Coordinates of C-alpha atoms in Angstrom, one line a residue:
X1 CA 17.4 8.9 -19.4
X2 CA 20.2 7.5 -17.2
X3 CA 19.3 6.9 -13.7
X4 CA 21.6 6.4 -10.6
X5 CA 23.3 3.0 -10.4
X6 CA 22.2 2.6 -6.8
X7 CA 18.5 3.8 -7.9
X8 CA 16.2 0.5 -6.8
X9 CA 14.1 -1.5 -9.4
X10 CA 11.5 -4.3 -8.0
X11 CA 8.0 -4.9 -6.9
X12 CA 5.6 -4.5 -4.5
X13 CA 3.1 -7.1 -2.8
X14 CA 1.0 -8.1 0.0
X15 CA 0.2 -11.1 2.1
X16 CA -3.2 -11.4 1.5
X17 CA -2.9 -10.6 -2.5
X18 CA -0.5 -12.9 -3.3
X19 CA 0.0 -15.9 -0.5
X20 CA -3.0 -18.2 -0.6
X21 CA -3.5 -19.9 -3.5
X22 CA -2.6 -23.7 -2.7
X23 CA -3.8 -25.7 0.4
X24 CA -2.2 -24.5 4.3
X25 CA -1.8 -20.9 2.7
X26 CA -5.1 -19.6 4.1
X27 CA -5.4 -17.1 7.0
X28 CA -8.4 -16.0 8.5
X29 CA -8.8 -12.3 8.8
X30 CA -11.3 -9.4 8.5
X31 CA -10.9 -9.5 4.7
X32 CA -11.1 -12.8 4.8
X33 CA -14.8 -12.8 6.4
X34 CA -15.3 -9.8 4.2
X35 CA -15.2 -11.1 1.1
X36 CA -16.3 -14.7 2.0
X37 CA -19.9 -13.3 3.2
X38 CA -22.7 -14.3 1.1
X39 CA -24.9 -11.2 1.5
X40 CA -21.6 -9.5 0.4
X41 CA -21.3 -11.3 -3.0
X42 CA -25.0 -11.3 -3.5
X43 CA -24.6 -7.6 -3.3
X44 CA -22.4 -7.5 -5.6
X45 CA -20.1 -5.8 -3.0
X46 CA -17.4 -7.7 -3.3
X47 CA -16.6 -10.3 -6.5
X48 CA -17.0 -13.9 -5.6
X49 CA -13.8 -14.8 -6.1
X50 CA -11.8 -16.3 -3.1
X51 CA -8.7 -15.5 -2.4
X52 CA -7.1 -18.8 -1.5
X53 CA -7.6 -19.7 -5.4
X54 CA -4.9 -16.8 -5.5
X55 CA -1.2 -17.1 -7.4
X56 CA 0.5 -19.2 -4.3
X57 CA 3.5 -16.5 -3.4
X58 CA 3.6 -18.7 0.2
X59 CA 4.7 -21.8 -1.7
X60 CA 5.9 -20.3 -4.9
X61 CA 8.1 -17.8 -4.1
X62 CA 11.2 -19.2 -5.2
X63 CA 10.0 -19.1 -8.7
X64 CA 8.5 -15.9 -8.1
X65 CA 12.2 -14.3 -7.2
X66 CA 13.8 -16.4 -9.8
X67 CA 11.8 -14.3 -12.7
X68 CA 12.0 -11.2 -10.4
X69 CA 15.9 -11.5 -10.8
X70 CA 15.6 -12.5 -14.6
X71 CA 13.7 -9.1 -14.9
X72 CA 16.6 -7.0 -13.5
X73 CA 14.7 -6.7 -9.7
X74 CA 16.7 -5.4 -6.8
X75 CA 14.9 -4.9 -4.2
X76 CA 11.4 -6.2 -3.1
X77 CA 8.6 -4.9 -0.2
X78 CA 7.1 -7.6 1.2
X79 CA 4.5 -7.9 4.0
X80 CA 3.8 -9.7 7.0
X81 CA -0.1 -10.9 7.6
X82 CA -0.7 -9.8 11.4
X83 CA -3.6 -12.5 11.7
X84 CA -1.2 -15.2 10.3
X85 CA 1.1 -14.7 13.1
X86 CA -1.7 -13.7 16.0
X87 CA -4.5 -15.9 14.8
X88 CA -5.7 -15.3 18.3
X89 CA -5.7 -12.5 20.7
X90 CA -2.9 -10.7 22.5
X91 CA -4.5 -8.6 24.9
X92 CA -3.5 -10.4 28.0
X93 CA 0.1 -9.7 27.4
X94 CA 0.8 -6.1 29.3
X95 CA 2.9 -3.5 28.2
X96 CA 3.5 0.2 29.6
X97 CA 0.9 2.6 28.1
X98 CA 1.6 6.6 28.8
X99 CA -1.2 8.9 28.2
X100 CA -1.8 12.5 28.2
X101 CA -4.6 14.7 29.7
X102 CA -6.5 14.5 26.5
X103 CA -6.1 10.6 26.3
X104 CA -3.7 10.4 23.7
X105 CA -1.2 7.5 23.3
X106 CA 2.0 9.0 23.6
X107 CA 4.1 6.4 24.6
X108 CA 4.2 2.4 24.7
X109 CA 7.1 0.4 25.8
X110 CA 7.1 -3.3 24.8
X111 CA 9.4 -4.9 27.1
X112 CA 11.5 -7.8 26.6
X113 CA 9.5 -10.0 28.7
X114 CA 6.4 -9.1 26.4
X115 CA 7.9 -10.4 23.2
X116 CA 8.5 -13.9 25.3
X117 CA 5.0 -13.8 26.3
X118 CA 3.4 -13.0 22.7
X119 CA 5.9 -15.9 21.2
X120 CA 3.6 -18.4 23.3
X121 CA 0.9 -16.7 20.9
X122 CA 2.4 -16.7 18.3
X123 CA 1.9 -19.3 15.0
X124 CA 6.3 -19.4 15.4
X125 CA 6.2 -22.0 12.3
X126 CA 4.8 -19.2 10.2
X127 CA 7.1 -16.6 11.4
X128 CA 9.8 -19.3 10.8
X129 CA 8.2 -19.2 7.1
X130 CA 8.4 -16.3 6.4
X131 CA 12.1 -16.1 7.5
X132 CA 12.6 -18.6 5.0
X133 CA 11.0 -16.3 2.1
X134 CA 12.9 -13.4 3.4
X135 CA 16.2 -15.0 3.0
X136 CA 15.9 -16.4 -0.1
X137 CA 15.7 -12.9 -1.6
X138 CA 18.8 -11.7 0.5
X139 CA 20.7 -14.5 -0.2
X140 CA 20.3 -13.3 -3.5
X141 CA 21.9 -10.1 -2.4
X142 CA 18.8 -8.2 -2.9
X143 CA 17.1 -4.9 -0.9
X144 CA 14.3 -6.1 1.3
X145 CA 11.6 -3.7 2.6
X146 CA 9.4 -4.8 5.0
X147 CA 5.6 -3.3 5.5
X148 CA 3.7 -4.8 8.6
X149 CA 0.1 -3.7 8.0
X150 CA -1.6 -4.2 4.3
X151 CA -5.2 -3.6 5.6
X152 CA -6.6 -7.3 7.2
X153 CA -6.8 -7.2 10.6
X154 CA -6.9 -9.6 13.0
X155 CA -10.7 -11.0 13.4
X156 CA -10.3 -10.6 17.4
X157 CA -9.7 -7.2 16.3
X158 CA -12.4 -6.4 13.5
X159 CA -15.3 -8.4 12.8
X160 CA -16.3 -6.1 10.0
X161 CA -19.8 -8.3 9.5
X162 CA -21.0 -7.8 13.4
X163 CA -20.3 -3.7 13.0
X164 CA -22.1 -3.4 9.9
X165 CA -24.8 -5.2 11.5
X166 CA -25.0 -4.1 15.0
X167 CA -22.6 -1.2 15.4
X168 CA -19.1 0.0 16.5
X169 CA -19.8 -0.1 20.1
X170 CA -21.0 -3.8 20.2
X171 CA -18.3 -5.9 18.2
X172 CA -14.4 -5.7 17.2
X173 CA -14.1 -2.5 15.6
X174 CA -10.4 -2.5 14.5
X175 CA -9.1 1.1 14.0
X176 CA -12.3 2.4 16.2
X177 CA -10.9 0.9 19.5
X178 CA -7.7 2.7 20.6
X179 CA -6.5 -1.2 22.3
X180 CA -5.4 -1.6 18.0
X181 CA -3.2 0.9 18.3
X182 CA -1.6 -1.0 21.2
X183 CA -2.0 -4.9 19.8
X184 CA -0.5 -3.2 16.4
X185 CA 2.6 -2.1 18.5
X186 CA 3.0 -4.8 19.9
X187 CA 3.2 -6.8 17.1
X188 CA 5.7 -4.2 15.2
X189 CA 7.9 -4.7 18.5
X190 CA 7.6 -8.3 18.1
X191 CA 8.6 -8.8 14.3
X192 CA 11.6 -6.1 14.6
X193 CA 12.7 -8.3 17.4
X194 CA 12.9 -11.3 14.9
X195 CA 13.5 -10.0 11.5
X196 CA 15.5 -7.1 11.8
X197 CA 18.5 -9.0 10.2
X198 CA 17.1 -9.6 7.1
X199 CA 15.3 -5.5 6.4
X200 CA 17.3 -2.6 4.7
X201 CA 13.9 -0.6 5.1
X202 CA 10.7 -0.6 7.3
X203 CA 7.5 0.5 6.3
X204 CA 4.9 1.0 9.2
X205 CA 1.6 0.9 7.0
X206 CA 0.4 1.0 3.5
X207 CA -1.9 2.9 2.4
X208 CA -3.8 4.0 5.9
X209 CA -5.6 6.5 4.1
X210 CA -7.6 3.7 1.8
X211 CA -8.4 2.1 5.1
X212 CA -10.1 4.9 7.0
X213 CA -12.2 7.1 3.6
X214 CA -13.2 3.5 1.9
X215 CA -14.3 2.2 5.2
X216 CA -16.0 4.6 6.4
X217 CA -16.9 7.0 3.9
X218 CA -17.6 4.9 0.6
X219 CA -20.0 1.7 1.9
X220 CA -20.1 1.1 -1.6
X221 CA -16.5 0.6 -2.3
X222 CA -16.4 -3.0 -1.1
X223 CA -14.3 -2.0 2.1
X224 CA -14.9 -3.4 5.2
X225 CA -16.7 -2.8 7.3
X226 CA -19.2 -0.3 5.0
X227 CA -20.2 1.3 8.0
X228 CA -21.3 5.0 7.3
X229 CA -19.9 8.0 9.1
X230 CA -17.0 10.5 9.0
X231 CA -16.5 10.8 12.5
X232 CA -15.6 7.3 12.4
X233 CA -13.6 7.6 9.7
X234 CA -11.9 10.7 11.6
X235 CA -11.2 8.0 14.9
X236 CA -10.3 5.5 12.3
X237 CA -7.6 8.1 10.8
X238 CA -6.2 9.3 14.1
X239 CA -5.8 6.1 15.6
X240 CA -4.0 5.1 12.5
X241 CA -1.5 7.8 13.3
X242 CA -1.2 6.7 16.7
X243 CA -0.4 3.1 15.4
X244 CA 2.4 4.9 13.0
X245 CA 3.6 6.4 15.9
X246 CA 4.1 4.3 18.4
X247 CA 4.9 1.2 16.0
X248 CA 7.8 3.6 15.0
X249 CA 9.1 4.0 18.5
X250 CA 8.8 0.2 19.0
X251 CA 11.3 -0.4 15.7
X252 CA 13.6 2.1 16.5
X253 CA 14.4 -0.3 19.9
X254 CA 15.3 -3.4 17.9
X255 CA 16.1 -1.3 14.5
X256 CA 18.8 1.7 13.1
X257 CA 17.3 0.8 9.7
X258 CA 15.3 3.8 8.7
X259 CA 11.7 3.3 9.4
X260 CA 8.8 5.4 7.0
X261 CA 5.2 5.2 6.1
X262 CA 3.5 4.4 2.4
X263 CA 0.5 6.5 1.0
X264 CA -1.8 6.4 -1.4
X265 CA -0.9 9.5 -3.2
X266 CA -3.3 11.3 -6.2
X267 CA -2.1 14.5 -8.2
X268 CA -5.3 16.3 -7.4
X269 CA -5.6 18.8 -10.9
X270 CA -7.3 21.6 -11.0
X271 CA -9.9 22.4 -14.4
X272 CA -9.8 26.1 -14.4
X273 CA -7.7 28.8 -13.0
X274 CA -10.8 29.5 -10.7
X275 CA -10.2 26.4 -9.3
X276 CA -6.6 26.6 -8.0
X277 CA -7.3 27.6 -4.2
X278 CA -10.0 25.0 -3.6
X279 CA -7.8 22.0 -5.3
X280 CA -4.5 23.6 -2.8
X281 CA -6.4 23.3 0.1
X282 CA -7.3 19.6 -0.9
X283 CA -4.4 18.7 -1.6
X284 CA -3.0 20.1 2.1
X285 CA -6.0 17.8 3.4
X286 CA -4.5 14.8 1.5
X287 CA -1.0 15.4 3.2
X288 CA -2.3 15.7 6.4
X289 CA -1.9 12.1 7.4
X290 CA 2.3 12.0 6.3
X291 CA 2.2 15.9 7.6
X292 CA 1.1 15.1 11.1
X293 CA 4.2 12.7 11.3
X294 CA 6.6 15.0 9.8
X295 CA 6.0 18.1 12.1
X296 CA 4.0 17.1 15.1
X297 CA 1.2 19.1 13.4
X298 CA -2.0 17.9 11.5
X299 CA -5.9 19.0 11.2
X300 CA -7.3 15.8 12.6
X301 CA -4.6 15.5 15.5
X302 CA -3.6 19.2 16.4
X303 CA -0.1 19.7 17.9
X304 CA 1.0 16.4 19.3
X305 CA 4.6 16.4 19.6
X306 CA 4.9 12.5 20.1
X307 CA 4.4 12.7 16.5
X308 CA 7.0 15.0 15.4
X309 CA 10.1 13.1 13.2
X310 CA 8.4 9.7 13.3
X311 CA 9.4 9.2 9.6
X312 CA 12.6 8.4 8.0
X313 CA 10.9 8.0 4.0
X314 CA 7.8 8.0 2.4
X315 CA 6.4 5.6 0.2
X316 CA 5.1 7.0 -3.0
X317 CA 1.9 4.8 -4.0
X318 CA 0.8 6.8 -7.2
X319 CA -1.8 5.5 -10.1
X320 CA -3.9 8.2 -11.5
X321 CA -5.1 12.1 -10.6
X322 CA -8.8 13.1 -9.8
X323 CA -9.5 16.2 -11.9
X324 CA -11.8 19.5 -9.9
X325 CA -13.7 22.3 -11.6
X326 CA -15.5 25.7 -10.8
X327 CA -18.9 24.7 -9.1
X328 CA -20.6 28.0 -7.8
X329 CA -18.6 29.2 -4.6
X330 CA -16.6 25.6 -4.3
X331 CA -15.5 23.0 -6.5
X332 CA -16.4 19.6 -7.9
X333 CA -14.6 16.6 -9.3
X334 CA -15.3 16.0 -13.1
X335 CA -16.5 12.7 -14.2
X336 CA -14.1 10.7 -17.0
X337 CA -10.9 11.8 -16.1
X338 CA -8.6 10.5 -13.8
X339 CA -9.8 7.5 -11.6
X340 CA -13.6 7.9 -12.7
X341 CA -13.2 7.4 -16.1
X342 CA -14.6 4.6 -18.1
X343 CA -13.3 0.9 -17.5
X344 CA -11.1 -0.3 -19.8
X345 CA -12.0 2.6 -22.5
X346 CA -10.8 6.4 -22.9
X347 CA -10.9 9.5 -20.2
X348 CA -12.3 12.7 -21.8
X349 CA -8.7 13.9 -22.0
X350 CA -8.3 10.9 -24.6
X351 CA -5.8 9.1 -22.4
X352 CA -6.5 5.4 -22.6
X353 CA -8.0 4.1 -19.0
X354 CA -7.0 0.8 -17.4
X355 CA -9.2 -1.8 -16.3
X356 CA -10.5 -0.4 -13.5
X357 CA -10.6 3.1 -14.6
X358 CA -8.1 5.2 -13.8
X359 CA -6.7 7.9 -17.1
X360 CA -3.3 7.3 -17.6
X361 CA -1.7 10.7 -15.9
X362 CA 2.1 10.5 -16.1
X363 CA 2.5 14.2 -15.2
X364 CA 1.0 14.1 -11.9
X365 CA 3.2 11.3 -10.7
X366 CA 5.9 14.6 -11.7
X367 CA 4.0 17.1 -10.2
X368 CA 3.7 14.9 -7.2
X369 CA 7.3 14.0 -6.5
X370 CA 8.4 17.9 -6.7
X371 CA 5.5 18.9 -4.5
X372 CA 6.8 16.5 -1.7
X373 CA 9.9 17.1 -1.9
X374 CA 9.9 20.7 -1.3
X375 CA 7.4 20.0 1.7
X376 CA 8.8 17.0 3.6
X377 CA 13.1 17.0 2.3
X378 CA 12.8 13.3 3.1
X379 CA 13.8 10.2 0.9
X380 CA 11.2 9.4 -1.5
X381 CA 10.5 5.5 -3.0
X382 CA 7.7 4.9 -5.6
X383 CA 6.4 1.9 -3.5
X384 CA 3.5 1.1 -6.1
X385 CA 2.8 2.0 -9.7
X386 CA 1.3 0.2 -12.5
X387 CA -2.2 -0.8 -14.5
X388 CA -4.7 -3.1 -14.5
X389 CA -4.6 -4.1 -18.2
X390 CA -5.2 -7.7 -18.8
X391 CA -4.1 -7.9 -22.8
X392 CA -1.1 -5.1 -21.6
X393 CA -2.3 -3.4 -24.4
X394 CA -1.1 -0.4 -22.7
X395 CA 1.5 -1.2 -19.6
X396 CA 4.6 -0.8 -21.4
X397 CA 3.1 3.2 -22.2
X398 CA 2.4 3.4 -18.5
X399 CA 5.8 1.8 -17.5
X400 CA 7.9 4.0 -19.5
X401 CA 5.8 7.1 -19.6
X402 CA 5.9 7.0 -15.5
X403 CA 9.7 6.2 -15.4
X404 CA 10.3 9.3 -17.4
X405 CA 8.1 11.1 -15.2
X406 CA 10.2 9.9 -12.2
X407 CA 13.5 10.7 -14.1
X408 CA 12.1 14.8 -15.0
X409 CA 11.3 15.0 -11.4
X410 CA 14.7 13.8 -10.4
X411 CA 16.1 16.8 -12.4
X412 CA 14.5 18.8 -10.4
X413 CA 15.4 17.6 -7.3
X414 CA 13.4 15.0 -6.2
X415 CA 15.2 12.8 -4.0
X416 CA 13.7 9.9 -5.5
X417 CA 15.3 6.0 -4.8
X418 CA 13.8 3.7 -6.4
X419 CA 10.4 2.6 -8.4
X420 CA 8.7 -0.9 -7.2
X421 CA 6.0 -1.7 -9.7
X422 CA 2.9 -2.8 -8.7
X423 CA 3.1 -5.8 -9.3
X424 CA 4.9 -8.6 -10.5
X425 CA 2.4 -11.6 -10.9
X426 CA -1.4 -10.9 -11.3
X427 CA -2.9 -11.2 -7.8
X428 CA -6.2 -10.7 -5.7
X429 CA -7.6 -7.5 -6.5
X430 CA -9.1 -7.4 -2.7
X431 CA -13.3 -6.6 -3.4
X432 CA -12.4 -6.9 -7.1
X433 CA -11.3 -10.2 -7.2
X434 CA -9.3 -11.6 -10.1
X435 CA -10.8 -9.1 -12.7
X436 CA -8.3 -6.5 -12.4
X437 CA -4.7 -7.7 -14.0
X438 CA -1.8 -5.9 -12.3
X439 CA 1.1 -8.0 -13.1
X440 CA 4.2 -7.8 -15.4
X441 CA 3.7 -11.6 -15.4
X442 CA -0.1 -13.2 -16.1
X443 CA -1.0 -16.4 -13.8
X444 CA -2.9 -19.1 -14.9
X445 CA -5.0 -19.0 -11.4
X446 CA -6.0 -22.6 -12.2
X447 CA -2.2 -24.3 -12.5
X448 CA -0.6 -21.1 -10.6
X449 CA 1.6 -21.2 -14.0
X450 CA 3.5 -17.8 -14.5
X451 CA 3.6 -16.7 -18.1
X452 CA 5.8 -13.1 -19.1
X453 CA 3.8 -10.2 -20.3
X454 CA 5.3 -8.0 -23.2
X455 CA 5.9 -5.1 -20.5
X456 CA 7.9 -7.2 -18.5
X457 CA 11.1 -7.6 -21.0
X458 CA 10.8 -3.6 -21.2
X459 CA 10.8 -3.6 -17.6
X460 CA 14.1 -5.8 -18.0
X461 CA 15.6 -4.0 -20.5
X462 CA 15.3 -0.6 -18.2
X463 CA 16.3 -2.2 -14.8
X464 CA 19.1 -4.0 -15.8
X465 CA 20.4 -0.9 -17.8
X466 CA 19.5 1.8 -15.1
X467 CA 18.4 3.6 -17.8
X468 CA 15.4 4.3 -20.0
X469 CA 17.4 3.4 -23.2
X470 CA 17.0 5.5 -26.7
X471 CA 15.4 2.7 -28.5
X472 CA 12.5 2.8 -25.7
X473 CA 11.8 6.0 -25.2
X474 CA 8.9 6.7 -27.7
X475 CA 7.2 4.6 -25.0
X476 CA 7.0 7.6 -22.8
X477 CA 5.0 9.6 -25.4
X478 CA 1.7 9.1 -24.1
X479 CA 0.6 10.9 -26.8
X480 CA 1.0 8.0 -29.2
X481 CA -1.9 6.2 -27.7
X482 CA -4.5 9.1 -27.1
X483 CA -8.1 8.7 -29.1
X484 CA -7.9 11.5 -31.4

């Protein structure tokens, strides 16, 4: 299973996952006032752990790329934590916002003289850092992707703690307030302005759909800010858009590198044949966000041209399915497969389940892959895959198993780049804390000491051959490990 000698092999992280961890790393955020509230962790909402007891990436890095190269790694999407750069507000700077007769955003133009005021703002030294991370990977003659939002926001932005307890309307509501969708261009303009030398790729936003259904619609998810109400979580999803948008157009001024989008992707399955319509019509509801961008046409946002051809790739974030069955006139999800299946044990199917959960589903990734091809004809890039499996009892399954999904749906014409696996040291699993083990490479949290997992020398032996070789390839049986 040969794949293209060009075809990308690396990671994925971000900023507030994998920086803090030693003293001068921390940053002050919404997540960071999230997880740090005591009614929070005497909830049991979020974990307890902290994140600047995290693996260090802000002073480690250099070893961090030195065992990224050892593994075979190419290429690399970092991020860039808005509220380490803005620690305080950037309102006060003015920049030209065009509306329509509806209110939209349609256009914002950041002029020079506004990236000179926001560099007053700015905390330059960690901009300067950050530069400093950057080239070390490209002096290693790496692929560098850059993604500029990774879910913390700015506290002068969100104070998730004062909506929870007194509203939208009457504190920072982040992706409520149309003003983010301005601040956030803004600061897209301003680090395109600065970095652009060192990115190959530009992602606008990972994930946007985690933000606005875990916010919004799940309080018990451990998302800020837990605040009830799909109409919010509607706002939340449009203004996100907007943000895409307009952070696009702001690139595109300082950027030709081609600028995309990265979304939490599910194969949504279907039980029964009866099923089928229902689970197509959820599915078209998933794609709406990355559909909206791609034609200028969406369910939450109607027609808005504005939108139309605002993304050059799309990140592939794919981890499990959710599996729907016959339910009187409609459908409903079935418990134990997919990502609602036991912790750490076996999904009715008999797939083994990670950590956290989530059924082993190599198929869908396949399924996937064809599906948006065919819609969108764009570049695709599996931006994050992987398990949480502390003992990596079953990574190196999931590894292979998913590459060999990748490779099938290459053969049918997916126009597939690269795979970045999520990740490659453990890191903070956001309201999880450091229960949930993502990394090719365990850290000692402790000594910050970087130890290599079985999975990663089969990661190694695939990327540095561009191939899945013979001697491997049983590992892509997932039958092998299925309860029987």
């Amino acid at each position: 299973m040969k794949f293209p000698s060009d075809f990308l092999f690396g990671y994925s992280w971000s900023g507030f996952q994998f920086e803090m961890g030693l003293p001068g790393s921390e940053v002050e955020s919404d997540w960071w006032v999230w997880v740090h509230d005591k009614e929070n962790i005497f909830s049991g909402l979020v974990s307890g752990d902290l994140p600047e007891n995290g693996p260090a990436y802000w002073h480690l890095y250099k070893k961090d790329h030195d065992i990224a190269e050892s593994l075979g790694m190419d290429a690399m999407r970092g991020g860039i934590e808005w509220a380490r750069i803005f620690p305080k507000p950037t309102f006060d700077v003015k920049v030209d916002v065009e509306k329509d007769e509806n209110g939209n955003i349609i256009s914002i133009d950041v002029p020079e003289r506004a990236i000179e005021e926001l560099e007053k703002l700015a905390n330059m030294d960690a901009l300067n850092h950050y530069r400093e991370i950057y080239s070390d990977w490209k002096e290693r003659g790496k692929t560098f992707i850059l993604n500029l939002y990774h879910w913390p926001l700015p506290l002068w932005l969100h104070d998730p703690i004062a909506v929870r307890k007194l509203g939208p309307d009457r504190a920072p509501s982040g992706w409520l307030d149309e003003r983010s969708v301005v601040e956030f261009t803004k600061f897209a303009a301003f680090i395109a302005y600065h970095l652009d030398d060192l990115v190959d790729m530009w992602s606008t936003m990972n994930e946007p759909n985690v933000v606005y259904e875990q916010g919004y619609t799940r309080p018990q998810s451990g998302f800020p800010p837990g605040y009830l109400s799909h109409e919010a979580a509607e706002k939340a999803k449009l203004n996100l858009m907007q943000a895409h948008a307009r952070a696009y157009d702001a690139i595109k001024e300082h950027s030709d590198k081609p600028v995309g989008v990265i979304y939490a992707y599910k194969w949504i399955d279907a039980e029964d044949e009866a099923a089928e319509k229902a689970v197509l019509e959820l599915r078209r509801r998933d794609y709406d966000f990355v559909d909206g961008l791609y034609s200028g046409k969406s369910l939450t946002a109607g027609e808005r041209k504005d939108f139309k051809g605002r993304v050059d790739w799309v990140g592939v974030n794919y981890y499990s399915r959710l599996l729907f069955v016959t339910f009187g006139d409609s459908v409903r999800l079935l418990e134990g497969y997919g990502f609602v299946s036991p912790r750490g044990g076996y999904a009715k199917s008999g797939r083994p389940a990670s950590d956290f959960g989530w059924e082993i589903y190599p198929e869908g990734l396949e399924k996937l892959l064809v599906e948006l091809n065919y819609r969108y004809e764009l570049p695709l890039l599996i931006t994050e895959n992987g398990m949480a499996d502390a003992v990596d009892r079953y990574r190196p399954y999931y590894l292979v198993s998913h590459l060999a999904a990748i490779h099938r749906a290459m053969g049918k014409g997916a126009d597939v780049r690269g795979y970045l696996h999520w990740s490659l040291t453990d890191n903070y699993e956001w309201a999880q804390g450091f229960r949930m083990r993502f990394g090719l490479v365990m850290v000692d949290f402790e000594t910050k000491k970087r130890y290599l997992r079985p999975s990663a020398l089969v990661f190694r032996e695939i990327a540095t051959r561009k191939e899945i070789p013979e001697e491997l390839e049983h590992l892509a049986d997932v039958n092998a490990i299925t309860a029987r």
